[in-house]
Every structure is written in structure tokens, then in C-alpha cells.
Coordinates of N, CA and C in Angstrom, one line a residue:
M1 N 145.2 59.7 109.9 CA 144.1 59.8 109.0 C 142.8 60.3 109.8
K2 N 142.7 59.7 110.9 CA 141.6 60.0 111.8 C 141.6 61.4 112.2
Q3 N 142.8 61.9 112.5 CA 142.9 63.3 112.9 C 142.6 64.3 111.7
T4 N 142.9 63.9 110.5 CA 142.7 64.7 109.3 C 141.2 64.9 109.1
I5 N 140.4 63.7 109.3 CA 139.0 63.8 109.1 C 138.3 64.7 110.2
Q6 N 138.8 64.5 111.4 CA 138.3 65.4 112.5 C 138.6 66.9 112.2
L7 N 139.7 67.2 111.7 CA 140.1 68.5 111.4 C 139.2 69.1 110.3
L8 N 138.9 68.3 109.3 CA 138.0 68.7 108.2 C 136.6 68.9 108.7
I9 N 136.1 68.1 109.6 CA 134.8 68.2 110.1 C 134.7 69.5 110.9
A10 N 135.8 69.8 111.7 CA 135.8 71.0 112.5 C 135.8 72.3 111.6
L11 N 136.6 72.2 110.5 CA 136.6 73.3 109.6 C 135.3 73.6 108.9
V12 N 134.6 72.5 108.5 CA 133.3 72.6 107.9 C 132.3 73.2 108.9
L13 N 132.3 72.8 110.2 CA 131.4 73.4 111.2 C 131.7 74.9 111.4
C14 N 133.0 75.2 111.4 CA 133.4 76.7 111.6 C 132.9 77.5 110.4
W15 N 133.0 77.0 109.2 CA 132.6 77.7 108.0 C 131.1 77.9 108.0
S16 N 130.4 76.8 108.5 CA 128.9 76.9 108.6 C 128.5 78.0 109.5
L17 N 129.1 78.0 110.7 CA 128.8 79.0 111.7 C 129.1 80.4 111.2
M18 N 130.2 80.6 110.5 CA 130.5 81.9 109.9 C 129.5 82.3 108.8
A19 N 129.1 81.4 108.0 CA 128.2 81.7 107.0 C 126.8 82.1 107.5
C20 N 126.4 81.5 108.7 CA 125.1 81.8 109.3 C 125.2 83.1 110.1
G21 N 126.3 83.7 110.2 CA 126.5 84.9 111.0 C 126.7 84.7 112.4
G22 N 126.9 83.5 112.8 CA 127.2 83.3 114.2 C 126.1 83.6 115.2
G23 N 124.9 83.7 114.7 CA 123.8 83.9 115.6 C 123.6 85.3 116.1
E24 N 124.4 86.3 115.6 CA 124.2 87.7 116.0 C 122.9 88.2 115.5
K25 N 122.2 89.0 116.3 CA 120.9 89.6 116.0 C 121.1 90.7 115.0
A26 N 120.3 90.7 113.9 CA 120.4 91.8 112.9 C 119.8 93.1 113.5
T27 N 120.4 94.2 113.2 CA 119.9 95.5 113.6 C 118.9 96.0 112.6
N28 N 117.9 96.7 113.0 CA 116.9 97.3 112.1 C 117.2 98.8 111.9
N29 N 117.7 99.1 110.7 CA 118.0 100.5 110.3 C 117.0 101.1 109.5
A30 N 115.8 100.6 109.6 CA 114.7 101.2 108.7 C 114.5 102.7 108.9
D31 N 114.5 103.1 110.2 CA 114.2 104.5 110.5 C 115.3 105.4 109.9
S32 N 116.6 105.0 110.1 CA 117.7 105.8 109.6 C 117.7 105.8 108.1
T33 N 117.4 104.6 107.5 CA 117.4 104.5 106.0 C 116.3 105.4 105.4
Q34 N 115.1 105.4 106.0 CA 114.0 106.2 105.5 C 114.4 107.7 105.6
A35 N 115.0 108.1 106.7 CA 115.5 109.5 106.9 C 116.5 109.9 105.9
D36 N 117.5 109.0 105.6 CA 118.5 109.2 104.6 C 117.9 109.3 103.2
T37 N 116.9 108.5 102.9 CA 116.2 108.5 101.6 C 115.4 109.8 101.5
A38 N 114.7 110.2 102.5 CA 114.0 111.5 102.4 C 114.9 112.7 102.2
E39 N 116.0 112.7 102.9 CA 117.0 113.8 102.7 C 117.5 113.8 101.3
A40 N 117.9 112.6 100.8 CA 118.4 112.5 99.4 C 117.3 113.0 98.4
N41 N 116.1 112.7 98.6 CA 115.0 113.1 97.7 C 114.9 114.6 97.7
K42 N 114.9 115.2 98.9 CA 114.8 116.7 99.0 C 116.0 117.4 98.3
T43 N 117.2 116.8 98.4 CA 118.3 117.4 97.7 C 118.1 117.2 96.2
T44 N 117.7 116.1 95.8 CA 117.5 115.8 94.3 C 116.4 116.8 93.8
E45 N 115.3 116.9 94.5 CA 114.2 117.8 94.1 C 114.7 119.2 93.9
A46 N 115.5 119.7 94.9 CA 116.0 121.1 94.9 C 116.9 121.3 93.7
T47 N 117.7 120.3 93.4 CA 118.6 120.3 92.2 C 117.8 120.4 91.0
E48 N 116.8 119.5 90.8 CA 116.0 119.5 89.6 C 115.3 120.8 89.4
V49 N 114.7 121.4 90.4 CA 114.0 122.7 90.3 C 115.0 123.7 89.8
S50 N 116.2 123.8 90.5 CA 117.1 124.9 90.1 C 117.7 124.7 88.7
E51 N 117.8 123.4 88.2 CA 118.3 123.2 86.9 C 117.2 123.5 85.9
E52 N 115.9 123.2 86.3 CA 114.8 123.4 85.4 C 114.4 124.8 85.3
S53 N 114.4 125.6 86.4 CA 113.8 126.9 86.4 C 114.9 128.0 86.1
P54 N 114.8 128.6 84.9 CA 115.7 129.7 84.6 C 115.4 130.9 85.4
E55 N 116.4 131.8 85.6 CA 116.1 133.1 86.2 C 115.4 133.9 85.2
L56 N 114.3 134.5 85.5 CA 113.5 135.3 84.6 C 114.1 136.6 84.3
S57 N 114.1 137.1 83.1 CA 114.5 138.4 82.8 C 113.6 139.5 83.3
E58 N 114.0 140.7 83.4 CA 113.2 141.8 83.9 C 112.0 142.0 83.0
E59 N 112.2 141.8 81.7 CA 111.1 142.0 80.8 C 110.0 140.9 81.0
A60 N 110.3 139.8 81.7 CA 109.3 138.8 81.8 C 108.2 139.1 82.9
Q61 N 108.5 140.0 83.8 CA 107.6 140.2 84.9 C 106.1 140.5 84.5
P62 N 105.8 141.3 83.5 CA 104.4 141.5 83.1 C 103.7 140.2 82.7
F63 N 104.4 139.2 82.3 CA 103.9 137.9 81.8 C 103.4 137.0 82.9
V64 N 104.0 137.2 84.1 CA 103.8 136.2 85.2 C 102.3 136.3 85.7
K65 N 101.5 135.3 85.2 CA 100.2 135.2 85.7 C 99.5 134.0 85.0
K66 N 98.3 133.7 85.3 CA 97.6 132.6 84.7 C 96.7 133.3 83.6
W67 N 97.0 132.9 82.3 CA 96.3 133.5 81.2 C 95.3 132.5 80.6
S68 N 94.1 133.0 80.2 CA 93.1 132.2 79.6 C 93.0 132.7 78.1
M69 N 93.1 131.7 77.2 CA 93.0 132.0 75.8 C 91.5 132.4 75.5
T70 N 91.3 133.5 74.8 CA 89.9 133.9 74.4 C 89.7 133.6 73.0
S71 N 90.7 133.7 72.1 CA 90.5 133.5 70.7 C 91.9 133.2 70.0
F72 N 91.8 132.5 68.9 CA 92.9 132.4 68.0 C 92.5 132.5 66.6
S73 N 93.4 132.9 65.7 CA 93.1 133.0 64.3 C 94.3 132.5 63.5
H74 N 93.9 131.8 62.4 CA 95.0 131.3 61.4 C 95.1 132.3 60.3
N75 N 96.2 132.2 59.6 CA 96.4 133.1 58.4 C 95.6 132.7 57.3
D76 N 94.9 131.5 57.3 CA 94.0 131.1 56.2 C 92.6 131.6 56.4
G77 N 92.4 132.5 57.5 CA 91.1 133.1 57.7 C 90.3 132.5 58.8
R78 N 90.6 131.2 59.2 CA 89.8 130.6 60.3 C 90.0 131.4 61.6
K79 N 89.0 131.5 62.3 CA 89.1 132.2 63.6 C 88.2 131.5 64.6
E80 N 88.7 131.2 65.8 CA 87.9 130.6 66.9 C 87.8 131.7 68.0
E81 N 86.6 131.9 68.5 CA 86.4 132.9 69.6 C 85.7 132.2 70.8
N82 N 85.7 133.0 71.9 CA 85.0 132.5 73.1 C 85.6 131.2 73.6
I83 N 86.9 131.1 73.6 CA 87.5 129.9 74.1 C 87.7 130.1 75.6
S84 N 87.3 129.2 76.4 CA 87.5 129.4 77.8 C 88.1 128.2 78.5
N85 N 88.4 127.1 77.8 CA 88.9 125.9 78.4 C 90.4 125.7 78.2
R86 N 91.1 126.8 77.7 CA 92.6 126.7 77.5 C 93.3 127.7 78.4
I87 N 94.1 127.2 79.3 CA 94.8 128.1 80.2 C 96.4 128.0 80.0
L88 N 97.1 129.1 80.1 CA 98.5 129.1 80.1 C 99.0 129.7 81.4
N89 N 99.6 129.0 82.3 CA 100.0 129.5 83.6 C 101.5 129.7 83.5
L90 N 101.9 131.0 83.4 CA 103.3 131.4 83.4 C 103.7 131.7 84.9
K91 N 104.5 130.8 85.5 CA 104.8 131.0 86.9 C 106.0 131.8 87.2
E92 N 106.1 132.4 88.3 CA 107.2 133.3 88.7 C 108.6 132.6 88.8
D93 N 108.5 131.2 89.0 CA 109.8 130.5 89.1 C 110.3 130.1 87.8
G94 N 109.7 130.6 86.7 CA 110.2 130.3 85.3 C 109.7 129.0 84.7
T95 N 108.7 128.4 85.4 CA 108.1 127.2 84.8 C 106.7 127.6 84.3
F96 N 106.1 126.7 83.4 CA 104.8 127.0 82.9 C 104.0 125.7 82.8
E97 N 102.7 125.8 82.9 CA 101.8 124.6 82.6 C 100.7 125.1 81.7
E98 N 100.4 124.3 80.8 CA 99.3 124.6 79.8 C 98.2 123.6 80.1
F99 N 97.0 124.1 80.3 CA 95.8 123.3 80.6 C 94.8 123.3 79.4
F100 N 94.1 122.2 79.2 CA 93.0 122.1 78.3 C 91.9 121.3 79.1
N101 N 90.7 122.0 79.3 CA 89.7 121.3 80.1 C 90.2 120.9 81.4
K102 N 90.9 121.7 82.1 CA 91.5 121.5 83.5 C 92.5 120.4 83.5
R103 N 93.0 119.9 82.4 CA 93.9 118.8 82.4 C 95.3 119.4 81.8
V104 N 96.4 119.1 82.5 CA 97.7 119.6 82.1 C 98.0 118.9 80.7
I105 N 98.3 119.7 79.7 CA 98.6 119.1 78.4 C 100.1 119.3 78.0
A106 N 100.7 120.3 78.8 CA 102.1 120.6 78.5 C 102.7 121.3 79.7
S107 N 104.0 121.1 79.9 CA 104.7 121.9 80.9 C 106.2 122.0 80.5
G108 N 106.8 122.9 81.2 CA 108.2 123.2 80.9 C 108.7 124.5 81.5
T109 N 109.6 125.1 80.9 CA 110.2 126.4 81.4 C 109.8 127.5 80.3
W110 N 109.9 128.7 80.8 CA 109.6 129.9 79.9 C 110.5 131.1 80.3
N111 N 110.6 132.0 79.3 CA 111.3 133.3 79.6 C 110.9 134.2 78.4
V112 N 111.4 135.4 78.5 CA 111.2 136.4 77.5 C 112.5 136.8 76.9
S113 N 112.6 137.0 75.6 CA 113.9 137.4 75.0 C 113.6 138.4 73.9
K114 N 114.6 139.1 73.5 CA 114.5 140.0 72.4 C 115.3 139.5 71.2
E115 N 114.6 139.5 70.0 CA 115.3 139.2 68.7 C 115.1 140.4 67.8
G116 N 116.1 141.2 67.8 CA 116.0 142.5 67.1 C 115.0 143.4 67.8
E117 N 114.0 143.8 67.1 CA 112.9 144.6 67.7 C 111.8 143.8 68.3
R118 N 111.8 142.5 68.0 CA 110.7 141.7 68.4 C 110.9 141.1 69.9
Q119 N 109.9 141.2 70.7 CA 109.9 140.6 72.0 C 109.3 139.2 71.8
M120 N 110.0 138.2 72.3 CA 109.7 136.8 72.1 C 109.3 136.1 73.5
L121 N 108.2 135.4 73.5 CA 107.9 134.6 74.6 C 108.4 133.2 74.2
V122 N 109.4 132.7 75.0 CA 110.0 131.4 74.7 C 109.5 130.3 75.7
L123 N 108.8 129.3 75.1 CA 108.3 128.2 76.0 C 109.2 127.0 75.6
T124 N 109.9 126.4 76.6 CA 110.6 125.2 76.3 C 109.8 124.0 76.9
H125 N 109.2 123.2 76.1 CA 108.3 122.1 76.5 C 109.1 120.9 77.0
K126 N 108.8 120.5 78.2 CA 109.4 119.3 78.8 C 108.4 118.1 78.7
T127 N 107.1 118.4 78.7 CA 106.1 117.4 78.5 C 105.1 117.8 77.5
G128 N 104.3 116.9 77.0 CA 103.3 117.3 76.0 C 103.8 117.0 74.6
E129 N 102.9 117.1 73.6 CA 103.2 116.7 72.3 C 104.2 117.7 71.6
M130 N 104.2 119.0 72.1 CA 105.1 119.9 71.5 C 106.6 119.6 71.9
S131 N 106.8 118.9 73.0 CA 108.1 118.6 73.4 C 108.8 117.7 72.4
T132 N 108.1 116.9 71.6 CA 108.7 116.0 70.6 C 108.6 116.6 69.2
E133 N 107.6 117.4 69.0 CA 107.4 118.0 67.7 C 108.4 119.1 67.3
L134 N 108.7 119.9 68.3 CA 109.6 121.0 68.1 C 111.1 120.7 68.3
K135 N 111.9 121.4 67.6 CA 113.4 121.2 67.8 C 113.7 121.6 69.3
D136 N 114.3 120.7 70.0 CA 114.6 121.0 71.4 C 113.4 121.3 72.3
G137 N 112.2 121.1 71.8 CA 111.0 121.4 72.5 C 110.7 122.9 72.7
E138 N 111.4 123.7 71.9 CA 111.3 125.2 72.1 C 110.3 125.8 71.1
E139 N 109.4 126.5 71.7 CA 108.3 127.2 71.0 C 108.6 128.7 71.2
K140 N 108.7 129.5 70.1 CA 108.9 130.9 70.2 C 107.7 131.6 69.6
L141 N 107.1 132.5 70.5 CA 106.0 133.3 70.1 C 106.3 134.7 70.1
T142 N 106.0 135.4 69.0 CA 106.2 136.9 69.0 C 105.1 137.6 69.8
V143 N 105.5 138.4 70.7 CA 104.5 139.1 71.5 C 104.1 140.4 70.8
K144 N 102.8 140.4 70.3 CA 102.3 141.5 69.6 C 101.8 142.6 70.5
E145 N 101.3 142.2 71.7 CA 100.8 143.1 72.7 C 100.8 142.5 74.1
I146 N 101.2 143.3 75.1 CA 101.2 142.8 76.5 C 100.8 143.9 77.4
S147 N 99.8 143.7 78.2 CA 99.4 144.7 79.2 C 98.8 143.9 80.4
A148 N 98.4 144.6 81.4 CA 97.9 143.9 82.6 C 96.6 143.1 82.3
D149 N 95.9 143.4 81.2 CA 94.6 142.7 81.0 C 94.6 142.1 79.6
K150 N 95.7 142.0 78.9 CA 95.7 141.3 77.6 C 97.1 140.9 77.1
M151 N 97.2 139.8 76.4 CA 98.4 139.4 75.7 C 98.0 138.8 74.4
I152 N 98.7 139.3 73.3 CA 98.5 138.7 72.0 C 99.8 138.2 71.5
T153 N 99.8 137.0 71.1 CA 101.1 136.4 70.6 C 100.8 135.8 69.1
E154 N 101.9 135.7 68.4 CA 101.9 135.1 67.1 C 103.0 134.0 67.0
D155 N 102.7 132.9 66.4 CA 103.7 131.9 66.3 C 104.8 132.3 65.4
D156 N 105.9 131.6 65.4 CA 107.2 132.0 64.7 C 107.0 132.2 63.2
G157 N 106.1 131.4 62.6 CA 105.9 131.5 61.2 C 104.8 132.4 60.8
G158 N 104.1 133.1 61.8 CA 103.1 134.0 61.5 C 101.8 133.3 61.0
K159 N 101.7 132.0 61.3 CA 100.5 131.3 60.9 C 99.3 131.4 61.8
M160 N 99.6 131.7 63.1 CA 98.5 131.7 64.1 C 98.7 132.8 65.1
S161 N 97.7 133.5 65.4 CA 97.7 134.5 66.4 C 96.8 134.1 67.6
E162 N 97.2 134.3 68.8 CA 96.4 133.9 70.0 C 96.2 135.1 70.9
T163 N 95.0 135.2 71.4 CA 94.7 136.3 72.4 C 94.4 135.7 73.7
F164 N 95.0 136.3 74.8 CA 94.9 135.8 76.1 C 94.4 137.0 77.0
V165 N 93.7 136.6 78.1 CA 93.3 137.6 79.1 C 93.6 136.9 80.5
P166 N 93.8 137.6 81.5 CA 94.0 137.0 82.8 C 92.9 136.0 83.2
A167 N 93.3 134.8 83.6 CA 92.3 133.8 83.9 C 91.6 134.1 85.3
S168 N 90.3 133.8 85.4 CA 89.7 134.0 86.7 C 89.9 132.7 87.5
E169 N 90.2 132.9 88.7 CA 90.6 131.7 89.6 C 89.4 131.0 89.8

């Protein structure tokens, strides 16, 4: 009986030492962990950008610039002119940002497509109120005129027309 008790005590001591790690010093892998995390973040960012940014069609090249809205008109006769606080930045990587008073109000991807004879500027909203209001966040604008110094668009229902000029930096 005495030997059994001694054996049990020895086993408890061994388990205690094993649970404590046997006094081995822990290694600090903070540097390698940070490097691994940074590399994973770069990979993730690259994947997100490539998934998000469509390849632009050749017809889209004249649109690539920062546009400032100068006026818009509704089919009910209302017209707003001399607007200077609304910017639509169509970037070469296929993304866009829309600003109001220098604050981003929407962002997403964009491209140009043809629907019959109509040239369409297609904005797919990822953020902003249009991302939830529109089906799949997609806004289609008929391009009425495009040149180096002017762009006129009309919404899909023909309710509103917008006039843009290149924005001054």
C-alpha cells in the first residue's frame, strides 16, 4: 500500500511538471509572425484589387479622368447649374470614387458597354446609398456626349441628365 501511494505521488509530480512545460524557455516569434501577417495582407489586398477591378474596355479610355459636375436637370423642368462640389473620379484601374464637398460618398467599379446603339457608363456601387438602393448596386447611365472637355449622361429612366467637365486639381 505504501508503494502504491508513493507511485501515485510520483505520477502526480510528473504530470505537474509536464503541464508546466518542464521549465523550457518560450521562444519569441513576434518578428516572424508580423512578417507572415504582412505578407498575407499583401496577398489578400492584391487578390481583392484584382477581383474588384475589371479590365476596362477600349471604349472606356476617354472616360478615365476626374470629372466635376457642372449641372443637372430633371425631366420635370428643374435645373441646377454652377455645381462645383460634386466630383466623379473614374480611375484607370476600373474603380471610381464619387465625392461631395471633398467627402467620398460612393465607390465601386466602372466600365463602358454598348446596349444597341447606346453607349452606357456602368457604375457598380460597393459603398454609398446607391449600393443598397439599386439592384446589385449597378447604375447605368446613357452617354449622350463624351469628349476631352465634356461628358453628358442621362439616367436609365431618362429622368435626369448630368453634365460634367474635367475637374481642376
